[in-house]
Short mmCIF file of C-alpha atoms and ligand atoms in Angstrom, two decimals:
data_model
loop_
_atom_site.label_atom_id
_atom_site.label_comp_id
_atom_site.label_asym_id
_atom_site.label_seq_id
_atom_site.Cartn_x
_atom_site.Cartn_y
_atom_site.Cartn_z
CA UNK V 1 -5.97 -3.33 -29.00
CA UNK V 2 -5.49 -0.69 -25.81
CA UNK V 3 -4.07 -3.17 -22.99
CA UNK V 4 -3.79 -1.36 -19.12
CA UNK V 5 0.07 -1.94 -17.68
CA UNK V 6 1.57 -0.84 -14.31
CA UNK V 7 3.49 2.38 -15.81
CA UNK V 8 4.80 3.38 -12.13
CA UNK V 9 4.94 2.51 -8.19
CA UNK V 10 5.04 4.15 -5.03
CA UNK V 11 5.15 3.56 -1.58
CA UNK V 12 4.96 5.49 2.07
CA UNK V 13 4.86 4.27 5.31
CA UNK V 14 5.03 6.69 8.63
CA UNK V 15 8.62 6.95 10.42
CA UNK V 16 7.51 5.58 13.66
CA UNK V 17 8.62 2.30 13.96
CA UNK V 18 6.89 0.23 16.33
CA UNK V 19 8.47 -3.20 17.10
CA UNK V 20 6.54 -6.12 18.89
CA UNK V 21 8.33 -4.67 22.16
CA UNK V 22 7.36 -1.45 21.38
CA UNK V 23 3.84 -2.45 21.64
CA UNK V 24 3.75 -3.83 24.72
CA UNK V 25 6.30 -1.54 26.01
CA UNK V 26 4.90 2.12 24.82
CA UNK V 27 1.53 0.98 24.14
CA UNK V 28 0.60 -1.29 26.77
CA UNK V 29 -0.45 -4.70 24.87
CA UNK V 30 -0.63 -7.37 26.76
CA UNK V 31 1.12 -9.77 24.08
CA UNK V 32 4.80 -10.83 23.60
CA UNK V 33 6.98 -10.35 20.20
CA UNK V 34 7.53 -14.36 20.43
CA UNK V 35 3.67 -14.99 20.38
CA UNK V 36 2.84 -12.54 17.41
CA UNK V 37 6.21 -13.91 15.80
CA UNK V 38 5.34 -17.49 15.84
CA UNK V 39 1.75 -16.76 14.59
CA UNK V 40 1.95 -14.11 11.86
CA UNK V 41 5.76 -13.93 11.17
CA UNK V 42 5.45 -9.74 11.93
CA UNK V 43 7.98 -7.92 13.81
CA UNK V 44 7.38 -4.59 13.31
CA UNK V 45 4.83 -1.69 11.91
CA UNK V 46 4.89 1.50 11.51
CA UNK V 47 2.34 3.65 13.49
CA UNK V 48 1.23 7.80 11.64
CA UNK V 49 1.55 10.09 14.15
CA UNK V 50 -1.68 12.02 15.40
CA UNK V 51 -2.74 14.78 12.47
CA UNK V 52 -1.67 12.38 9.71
CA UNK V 53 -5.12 10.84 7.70
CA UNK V 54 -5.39 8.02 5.39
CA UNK V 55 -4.85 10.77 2.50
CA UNK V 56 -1.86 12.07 3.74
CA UNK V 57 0.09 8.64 3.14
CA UNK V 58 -1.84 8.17 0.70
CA UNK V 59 -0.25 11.36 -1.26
CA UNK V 60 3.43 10.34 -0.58
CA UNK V 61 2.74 7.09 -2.22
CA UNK V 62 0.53 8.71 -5.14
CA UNK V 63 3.55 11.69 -5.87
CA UNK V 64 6.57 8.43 -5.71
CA UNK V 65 4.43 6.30 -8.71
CA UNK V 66 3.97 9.69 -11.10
CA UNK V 67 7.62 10.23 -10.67
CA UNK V 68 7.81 6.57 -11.47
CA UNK V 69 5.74 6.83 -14.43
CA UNK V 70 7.07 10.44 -15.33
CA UNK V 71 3.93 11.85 -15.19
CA UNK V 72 2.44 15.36 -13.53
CA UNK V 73 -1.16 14.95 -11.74
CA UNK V 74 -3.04 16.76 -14.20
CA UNK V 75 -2.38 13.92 -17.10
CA UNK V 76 -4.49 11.37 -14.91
CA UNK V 77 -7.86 10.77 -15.49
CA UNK V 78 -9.27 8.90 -12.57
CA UNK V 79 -8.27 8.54 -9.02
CA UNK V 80 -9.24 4.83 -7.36
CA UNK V 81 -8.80 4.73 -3.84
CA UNK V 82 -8.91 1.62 -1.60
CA UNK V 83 -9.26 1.76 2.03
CA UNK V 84 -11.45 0.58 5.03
CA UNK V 85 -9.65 3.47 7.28
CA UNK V 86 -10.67 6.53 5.45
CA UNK V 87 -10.18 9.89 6.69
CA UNK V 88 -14.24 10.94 7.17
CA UNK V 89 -17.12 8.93 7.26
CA UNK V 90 -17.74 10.89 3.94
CA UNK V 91 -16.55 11.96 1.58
CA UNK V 92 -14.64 9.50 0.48
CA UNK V 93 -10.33 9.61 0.63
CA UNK V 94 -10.37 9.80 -3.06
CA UNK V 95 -11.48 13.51 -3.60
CA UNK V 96 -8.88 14.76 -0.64
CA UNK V 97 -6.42 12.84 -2.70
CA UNK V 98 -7.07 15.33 -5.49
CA UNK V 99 -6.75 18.28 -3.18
CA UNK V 100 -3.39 16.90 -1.86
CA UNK V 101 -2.16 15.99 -5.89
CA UNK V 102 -2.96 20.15 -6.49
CA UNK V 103 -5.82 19.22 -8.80
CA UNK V 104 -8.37 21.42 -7.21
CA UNK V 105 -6.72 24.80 -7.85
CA UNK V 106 -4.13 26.67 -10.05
CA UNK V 107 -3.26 25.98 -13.87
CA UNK V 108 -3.17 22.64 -12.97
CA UNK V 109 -6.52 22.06 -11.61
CA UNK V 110 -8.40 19.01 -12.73
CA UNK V 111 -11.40 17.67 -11.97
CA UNK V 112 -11.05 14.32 -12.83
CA UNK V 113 -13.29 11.47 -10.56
CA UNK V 114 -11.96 10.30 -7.68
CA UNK V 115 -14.00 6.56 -6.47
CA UNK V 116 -13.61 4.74 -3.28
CA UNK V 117 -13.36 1.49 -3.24
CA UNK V 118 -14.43 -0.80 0.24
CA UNK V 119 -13.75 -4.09 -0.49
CA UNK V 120 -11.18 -3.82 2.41
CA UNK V 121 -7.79 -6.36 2.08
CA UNK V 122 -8.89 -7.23 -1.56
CA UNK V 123 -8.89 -3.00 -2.00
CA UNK V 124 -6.24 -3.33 -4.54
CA UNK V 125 -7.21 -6.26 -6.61
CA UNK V 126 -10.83 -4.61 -6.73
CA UNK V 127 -9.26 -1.44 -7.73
CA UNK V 128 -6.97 -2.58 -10.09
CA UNK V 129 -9.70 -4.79 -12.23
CA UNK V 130 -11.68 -1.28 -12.23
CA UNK V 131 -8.77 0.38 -13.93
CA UNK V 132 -7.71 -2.61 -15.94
CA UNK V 133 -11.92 -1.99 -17.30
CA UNK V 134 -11.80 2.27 -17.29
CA UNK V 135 -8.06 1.56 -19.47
CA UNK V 136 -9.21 -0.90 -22.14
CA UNK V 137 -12.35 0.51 -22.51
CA UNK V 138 -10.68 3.98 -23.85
CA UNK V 139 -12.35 5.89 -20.83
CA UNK V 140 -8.83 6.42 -19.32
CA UNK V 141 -5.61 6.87 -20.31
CA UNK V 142 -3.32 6.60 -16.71
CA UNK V 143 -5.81 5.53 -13.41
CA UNK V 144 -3.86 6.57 -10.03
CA UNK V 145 -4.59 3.53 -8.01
CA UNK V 146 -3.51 3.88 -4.18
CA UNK V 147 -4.34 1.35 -1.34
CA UNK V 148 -3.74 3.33 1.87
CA UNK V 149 -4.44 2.85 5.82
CA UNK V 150 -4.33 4.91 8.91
CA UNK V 151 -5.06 1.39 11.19
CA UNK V 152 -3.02 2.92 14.58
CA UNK V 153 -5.57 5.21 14.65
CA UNK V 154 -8.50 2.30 15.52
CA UNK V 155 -6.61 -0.51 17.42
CA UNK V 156 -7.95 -1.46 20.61
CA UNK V 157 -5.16 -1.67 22.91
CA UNK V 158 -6.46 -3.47 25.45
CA UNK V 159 -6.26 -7.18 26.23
CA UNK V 160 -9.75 -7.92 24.77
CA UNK V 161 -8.57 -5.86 21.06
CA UNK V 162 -4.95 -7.87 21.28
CA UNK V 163 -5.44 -10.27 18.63
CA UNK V 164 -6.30 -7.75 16.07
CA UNK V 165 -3.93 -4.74 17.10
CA UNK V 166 -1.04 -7.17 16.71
CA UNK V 167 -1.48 -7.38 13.61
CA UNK V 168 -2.34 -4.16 12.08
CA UNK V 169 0.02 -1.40 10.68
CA UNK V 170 0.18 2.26 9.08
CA UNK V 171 0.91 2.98 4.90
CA UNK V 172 0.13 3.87 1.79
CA UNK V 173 1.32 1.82 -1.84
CA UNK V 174 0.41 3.44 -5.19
CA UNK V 175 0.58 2.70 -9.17
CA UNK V 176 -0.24 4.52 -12.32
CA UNK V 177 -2.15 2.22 -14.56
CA UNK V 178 -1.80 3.37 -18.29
CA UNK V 179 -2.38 2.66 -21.79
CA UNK V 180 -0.45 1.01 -23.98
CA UNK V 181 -0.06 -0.64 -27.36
CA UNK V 182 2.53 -3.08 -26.50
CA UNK V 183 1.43 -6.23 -25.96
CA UNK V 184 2.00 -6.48 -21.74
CA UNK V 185 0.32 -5.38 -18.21
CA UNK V 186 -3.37 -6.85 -16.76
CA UNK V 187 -4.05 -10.26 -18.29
CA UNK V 188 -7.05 -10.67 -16.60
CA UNK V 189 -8.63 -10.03 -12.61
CA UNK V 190 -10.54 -12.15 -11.30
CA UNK V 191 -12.88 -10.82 -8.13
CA UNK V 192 -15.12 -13.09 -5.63
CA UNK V 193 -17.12 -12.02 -2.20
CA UNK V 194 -19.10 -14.02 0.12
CA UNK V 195 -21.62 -11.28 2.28
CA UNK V 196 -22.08 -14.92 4.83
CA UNK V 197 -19.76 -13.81 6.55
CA UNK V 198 -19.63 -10.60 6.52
CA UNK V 199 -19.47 -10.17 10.26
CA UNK V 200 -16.73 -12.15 10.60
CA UNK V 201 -14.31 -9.47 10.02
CA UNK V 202 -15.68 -6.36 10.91
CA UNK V 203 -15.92 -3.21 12.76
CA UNK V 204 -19.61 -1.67 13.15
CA UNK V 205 -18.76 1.46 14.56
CA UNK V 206 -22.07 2.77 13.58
CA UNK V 207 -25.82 1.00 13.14
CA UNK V 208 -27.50 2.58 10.58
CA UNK V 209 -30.63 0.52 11.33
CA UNK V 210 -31.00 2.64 14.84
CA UNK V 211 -32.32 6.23 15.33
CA UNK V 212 -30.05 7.94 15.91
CA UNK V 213 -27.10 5.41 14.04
CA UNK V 214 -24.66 6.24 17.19
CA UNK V 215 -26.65 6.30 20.49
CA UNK V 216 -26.81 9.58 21.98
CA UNK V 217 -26.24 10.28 26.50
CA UNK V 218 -28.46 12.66 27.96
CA UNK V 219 -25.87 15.27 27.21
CA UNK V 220 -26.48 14.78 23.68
CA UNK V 221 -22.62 13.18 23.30
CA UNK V 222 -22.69 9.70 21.40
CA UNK V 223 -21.66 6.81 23.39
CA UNK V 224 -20.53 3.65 21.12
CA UNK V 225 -20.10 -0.35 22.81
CA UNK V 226 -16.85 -1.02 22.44
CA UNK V 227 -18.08 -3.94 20.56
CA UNK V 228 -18.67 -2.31 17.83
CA UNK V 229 -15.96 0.84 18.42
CA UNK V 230 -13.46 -1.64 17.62
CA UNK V 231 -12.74 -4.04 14.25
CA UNK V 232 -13.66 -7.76 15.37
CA UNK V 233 -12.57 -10.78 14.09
CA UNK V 234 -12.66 -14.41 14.12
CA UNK V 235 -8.85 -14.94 13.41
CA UNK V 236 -9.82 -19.01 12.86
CA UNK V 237 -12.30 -18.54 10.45
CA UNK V 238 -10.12 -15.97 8.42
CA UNK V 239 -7.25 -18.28 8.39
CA UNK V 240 -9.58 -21.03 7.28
CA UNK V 241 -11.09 -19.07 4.47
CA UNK V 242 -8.56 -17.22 3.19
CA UNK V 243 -5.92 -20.19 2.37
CA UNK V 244 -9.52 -21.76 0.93
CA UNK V 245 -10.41 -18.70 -1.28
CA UNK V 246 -7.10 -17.54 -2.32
CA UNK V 247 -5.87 -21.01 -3.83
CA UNK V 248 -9.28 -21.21 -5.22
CA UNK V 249 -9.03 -17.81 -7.05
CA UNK V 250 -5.20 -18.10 -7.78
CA UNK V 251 -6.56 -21.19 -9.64
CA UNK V 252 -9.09 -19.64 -11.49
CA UNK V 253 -7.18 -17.38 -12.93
CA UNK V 254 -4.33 -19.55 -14.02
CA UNK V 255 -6.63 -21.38 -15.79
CA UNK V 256 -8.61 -18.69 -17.52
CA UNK V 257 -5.16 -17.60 -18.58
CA UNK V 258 -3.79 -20.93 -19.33
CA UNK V 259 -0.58 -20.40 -17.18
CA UNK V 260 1.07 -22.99 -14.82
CA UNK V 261 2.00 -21.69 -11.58
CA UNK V 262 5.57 -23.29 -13.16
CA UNK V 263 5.15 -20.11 -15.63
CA UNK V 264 4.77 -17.69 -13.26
CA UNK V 265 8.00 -15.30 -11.60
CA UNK V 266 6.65 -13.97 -8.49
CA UNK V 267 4.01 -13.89 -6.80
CA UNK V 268 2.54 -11.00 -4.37
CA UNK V 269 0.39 -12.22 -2.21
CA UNK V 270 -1.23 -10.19 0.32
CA UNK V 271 0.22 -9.45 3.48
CA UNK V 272 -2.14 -10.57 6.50
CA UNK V 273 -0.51 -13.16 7.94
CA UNK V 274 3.51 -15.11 6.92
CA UNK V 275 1.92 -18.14 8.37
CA UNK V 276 -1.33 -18.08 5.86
CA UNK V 277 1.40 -16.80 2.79
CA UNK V 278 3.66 -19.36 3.73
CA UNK V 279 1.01 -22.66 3.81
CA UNK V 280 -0.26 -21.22 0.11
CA UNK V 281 2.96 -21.47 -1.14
CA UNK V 282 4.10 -24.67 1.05
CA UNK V 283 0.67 -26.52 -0.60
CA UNK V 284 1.17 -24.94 -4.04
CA UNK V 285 4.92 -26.09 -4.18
CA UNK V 286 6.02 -21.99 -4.71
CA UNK V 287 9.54 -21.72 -4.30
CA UNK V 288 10.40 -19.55 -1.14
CA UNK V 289 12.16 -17.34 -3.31
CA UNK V 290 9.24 -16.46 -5.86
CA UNK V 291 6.88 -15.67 -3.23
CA UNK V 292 8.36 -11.90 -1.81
CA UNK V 293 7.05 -10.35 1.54
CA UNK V 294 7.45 -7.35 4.03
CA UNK V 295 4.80 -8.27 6.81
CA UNK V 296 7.71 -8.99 9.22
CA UNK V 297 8.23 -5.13 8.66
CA UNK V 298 4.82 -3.51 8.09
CA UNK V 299 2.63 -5.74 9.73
CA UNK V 300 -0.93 -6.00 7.98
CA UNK V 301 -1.50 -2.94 5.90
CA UNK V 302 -4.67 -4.03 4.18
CA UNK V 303 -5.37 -2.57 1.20
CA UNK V 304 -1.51 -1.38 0.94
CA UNK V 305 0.03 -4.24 0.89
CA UNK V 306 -0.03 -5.21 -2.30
CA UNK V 307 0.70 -2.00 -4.24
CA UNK V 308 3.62 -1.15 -1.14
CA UNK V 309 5.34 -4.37 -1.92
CA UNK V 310 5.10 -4.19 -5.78
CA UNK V 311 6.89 -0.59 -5.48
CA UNK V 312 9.25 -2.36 -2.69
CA UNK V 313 10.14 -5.07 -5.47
CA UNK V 314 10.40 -3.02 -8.44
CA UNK V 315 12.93 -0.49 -6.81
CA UNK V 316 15.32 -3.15 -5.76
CA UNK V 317 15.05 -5.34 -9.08
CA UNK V 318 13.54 -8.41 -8.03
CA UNK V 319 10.47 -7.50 -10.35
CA UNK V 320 11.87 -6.17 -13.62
CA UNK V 321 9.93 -6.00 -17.36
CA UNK V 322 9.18 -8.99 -18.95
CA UNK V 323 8.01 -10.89 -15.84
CA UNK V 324 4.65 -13.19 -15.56
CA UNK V 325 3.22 -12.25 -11.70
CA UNK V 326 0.65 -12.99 -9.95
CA UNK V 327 -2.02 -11.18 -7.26
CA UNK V 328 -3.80 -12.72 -4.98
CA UNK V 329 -5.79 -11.20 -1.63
CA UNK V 330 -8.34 -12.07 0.83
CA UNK V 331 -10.68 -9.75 3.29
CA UNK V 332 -13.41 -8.66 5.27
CA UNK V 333 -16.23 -9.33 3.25
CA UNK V 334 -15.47 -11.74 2.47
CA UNK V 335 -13.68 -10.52 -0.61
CA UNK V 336 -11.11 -11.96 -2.70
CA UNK V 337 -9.16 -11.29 -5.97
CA UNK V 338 -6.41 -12.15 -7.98
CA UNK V 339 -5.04 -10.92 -11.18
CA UNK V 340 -2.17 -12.67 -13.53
CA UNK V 341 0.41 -9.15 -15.35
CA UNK V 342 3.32 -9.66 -17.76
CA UNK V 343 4.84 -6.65 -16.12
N1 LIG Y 401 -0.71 -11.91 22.47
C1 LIG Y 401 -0.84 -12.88 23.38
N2 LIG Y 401 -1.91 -13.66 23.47
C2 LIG Y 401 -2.90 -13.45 22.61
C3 LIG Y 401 -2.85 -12.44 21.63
C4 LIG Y 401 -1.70 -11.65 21.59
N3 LIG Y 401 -1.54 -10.67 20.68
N4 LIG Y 401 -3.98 -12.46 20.90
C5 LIG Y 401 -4.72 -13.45 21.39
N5 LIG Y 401 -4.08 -14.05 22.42
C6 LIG Y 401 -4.53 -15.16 23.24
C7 LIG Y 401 -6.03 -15.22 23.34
O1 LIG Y 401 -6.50 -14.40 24.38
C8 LIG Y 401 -6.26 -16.67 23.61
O2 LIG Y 401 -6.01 -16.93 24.97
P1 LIG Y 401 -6.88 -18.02 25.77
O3 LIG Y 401 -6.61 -19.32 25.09
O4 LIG Y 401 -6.32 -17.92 27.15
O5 LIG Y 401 -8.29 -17.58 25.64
C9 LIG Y 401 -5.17 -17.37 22.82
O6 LIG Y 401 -4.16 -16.37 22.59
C10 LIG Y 401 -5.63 -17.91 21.49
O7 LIG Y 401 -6.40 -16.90 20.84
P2 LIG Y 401 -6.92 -17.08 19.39
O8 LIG Y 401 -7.62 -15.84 18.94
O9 LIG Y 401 -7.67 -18.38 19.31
O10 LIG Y 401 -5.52 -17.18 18.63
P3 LIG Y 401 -5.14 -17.96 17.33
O11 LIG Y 401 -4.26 -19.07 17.67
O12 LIG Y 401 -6.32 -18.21 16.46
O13 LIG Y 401 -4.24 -16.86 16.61
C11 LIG Y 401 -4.41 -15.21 14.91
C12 LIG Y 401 -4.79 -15.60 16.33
C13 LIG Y 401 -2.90 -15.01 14.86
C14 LIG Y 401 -5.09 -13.89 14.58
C15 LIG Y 401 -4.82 -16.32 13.95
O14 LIG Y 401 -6.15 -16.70 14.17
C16 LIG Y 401 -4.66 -15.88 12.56
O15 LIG Y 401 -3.57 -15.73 12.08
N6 LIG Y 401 -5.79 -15.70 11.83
C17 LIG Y 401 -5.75 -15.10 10.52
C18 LIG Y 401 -6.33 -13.77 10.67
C19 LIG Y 401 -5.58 -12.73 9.95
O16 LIG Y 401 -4.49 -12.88 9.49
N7 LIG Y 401 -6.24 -11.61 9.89
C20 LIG Y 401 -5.65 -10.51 9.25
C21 LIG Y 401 -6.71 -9.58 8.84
S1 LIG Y 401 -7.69 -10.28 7.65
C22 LIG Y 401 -6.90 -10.15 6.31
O17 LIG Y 401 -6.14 -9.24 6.09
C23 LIG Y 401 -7.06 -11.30 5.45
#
């Protein structure tokens, strides 16, 4: 039987570092690095400079997991890319992935799909049960997954945007999801969404429902409330319901797989929040050690942080073959995921 396994990782994330002084010292937040410390455990992001898109990092991470899994562009056979900060309003990232990979010209052209994927922080786990189902199935051989976010470019700087551009950071993770005989890789994913609260964590920069979608001046320019220019969020509620969803779905899919959490080596949760990580693990009894993290240095990525971290863990040997991990995220959407891999 075909099983889907994690054949290579990659990760990018933009030079500038920008430290929780650096925000309110270069970019004029009104916050303090003790307050965003204390309450989400990050220290740092990084920030793309202007003229760098979503696909742009999102190539860096793509070319680090072929090299990884010793593979050229042309032998994939789907591109999956997960992002809520894409580079247009359409087309989608995926196809100027391709362009960037040298698919769409040359002897190596290829024109193999490329899907977007919205599902936001649960990106990855979305994207990774749609290759896990393209792989088995004998549509694909090796998927190119990449999660990958351009946030600097839509944080509200200003006091009433604080809470969320705290928070938020720049990058790009990757992995090549192939076939394979051997009895290893995806187990099983497990997916969930909630569209109640859908406007919890959001950014409408556009109404569709109006004519025209973006309201136009008498110049003809369009004029958007800042309301809706920038992402808004209900930071209680997505505390709340993510610890709520993510122990729930972790669950799930330790059952379905019958695996203790006991069984399992580490687990990659993703990276919104230390304090949300560290009460899942605290209440699950996770040893600090099994439970891996880079939020104090990326801040929230979204739907990077899981495939950035993998890559992070695999190049210096914490995660090594032969390991039982574990997935689990929670987004705007609400959306959720987890997925159990003997790596
Ligand atoms: N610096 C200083 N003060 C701030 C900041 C800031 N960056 N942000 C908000 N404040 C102030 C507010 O203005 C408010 O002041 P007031 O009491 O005078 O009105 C006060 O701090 C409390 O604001 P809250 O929004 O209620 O802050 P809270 O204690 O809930 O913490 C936080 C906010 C950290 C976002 C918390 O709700 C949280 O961690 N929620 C989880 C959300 C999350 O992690 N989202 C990530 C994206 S979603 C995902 O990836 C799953």
């Amino acid at each position: 039987m075909i099983q889907a396994y994690i054949s290579g990782t990659g990760g990018y994330v933009p030079p500038e570092i920008v430290t929780n002084d650096a925000l309110v010292r270069d970019y004029g937040v009104e916050t303090s690095h003790e307050w965003i410390v204390q309450r989400t455990g990050i220290e740092a992001r990084r920030f793309a400079e202007a003229g760098v898109g979503t696909a742009d990092l999102a190539a860096h991470a793509a070319r680090e997991a072929l090299a990884d899994a010793r593979l050229a562009p042309h032998q994939l056979d789907l591109i999956l890319f997960a992002t809520l900060s894409p580079d247009y309003a359409f087309p989608g990232s995926g196809v100027l992935l391709q362009r960037a990979l040298g698919l769409t010209s040359g002897p190596d052209a290829k024109f193999i799909p490329a899907l977007d994927l919205r599902n936001q922080c649960s990106g990855f786990l979305y994207g990774l049960a749609t290759a896990n189902a393209w792989v088995r199935s004998g549509a694909a051989k090796h998927v190119l997954l990449v999660g990958a976010e351009t946030h600097s470019a839509a944080l509200d700087f200003s006091a009433r945007g604080r809470t969320v551009s705290s928070l938020f950071g720049d990058g790009a993770g990757a992995v090549i999801v192939s076939a394979t005989a051997d009895d290893r890789g995806v187990r099983g994913c497990y997916l969930g969404a909630d569209g109640s609260e859908a406007e919890t964590l959001c950014q409408r920069v556009w109404d569709i429902k109006q004519r025209p979608f973006i309201p136009l001046d008498a110049d003809g320019n369009g004029k958007v409330d800042p309301a809706h220019l920038w992402a808004h969020m209900d930071g209680r509620m997505v505390f709340k319901h993510a610890i709520t969803r993510m122990t729930e779905v972790l669950g799930r899919a330790c059952d379905d797989q019958r695996v203790a959490l006991a069984d399992i080596d580490l687990f990659f949760f993703h990276q919104a929040n230390l304090r949300i990580n560290q009460y899942l693990a605290e209440s699950l009894h996770l040893p600090a050690e099994k439970v891996p993290h880079n939020i104090e240095r990326y801040g929230n990525t979204t739907a990077a942080t899981i495939p950035l971290l993998l890559a992070e863990c695999a190049r210096d040997g914490r995660l090594r073959r032969g390991m039982k991990i574990a997935l689990t995220a929670f987004g705007s959407g609400f959306t959720w995921g987890a997925a159990i891999l003997d790596w």
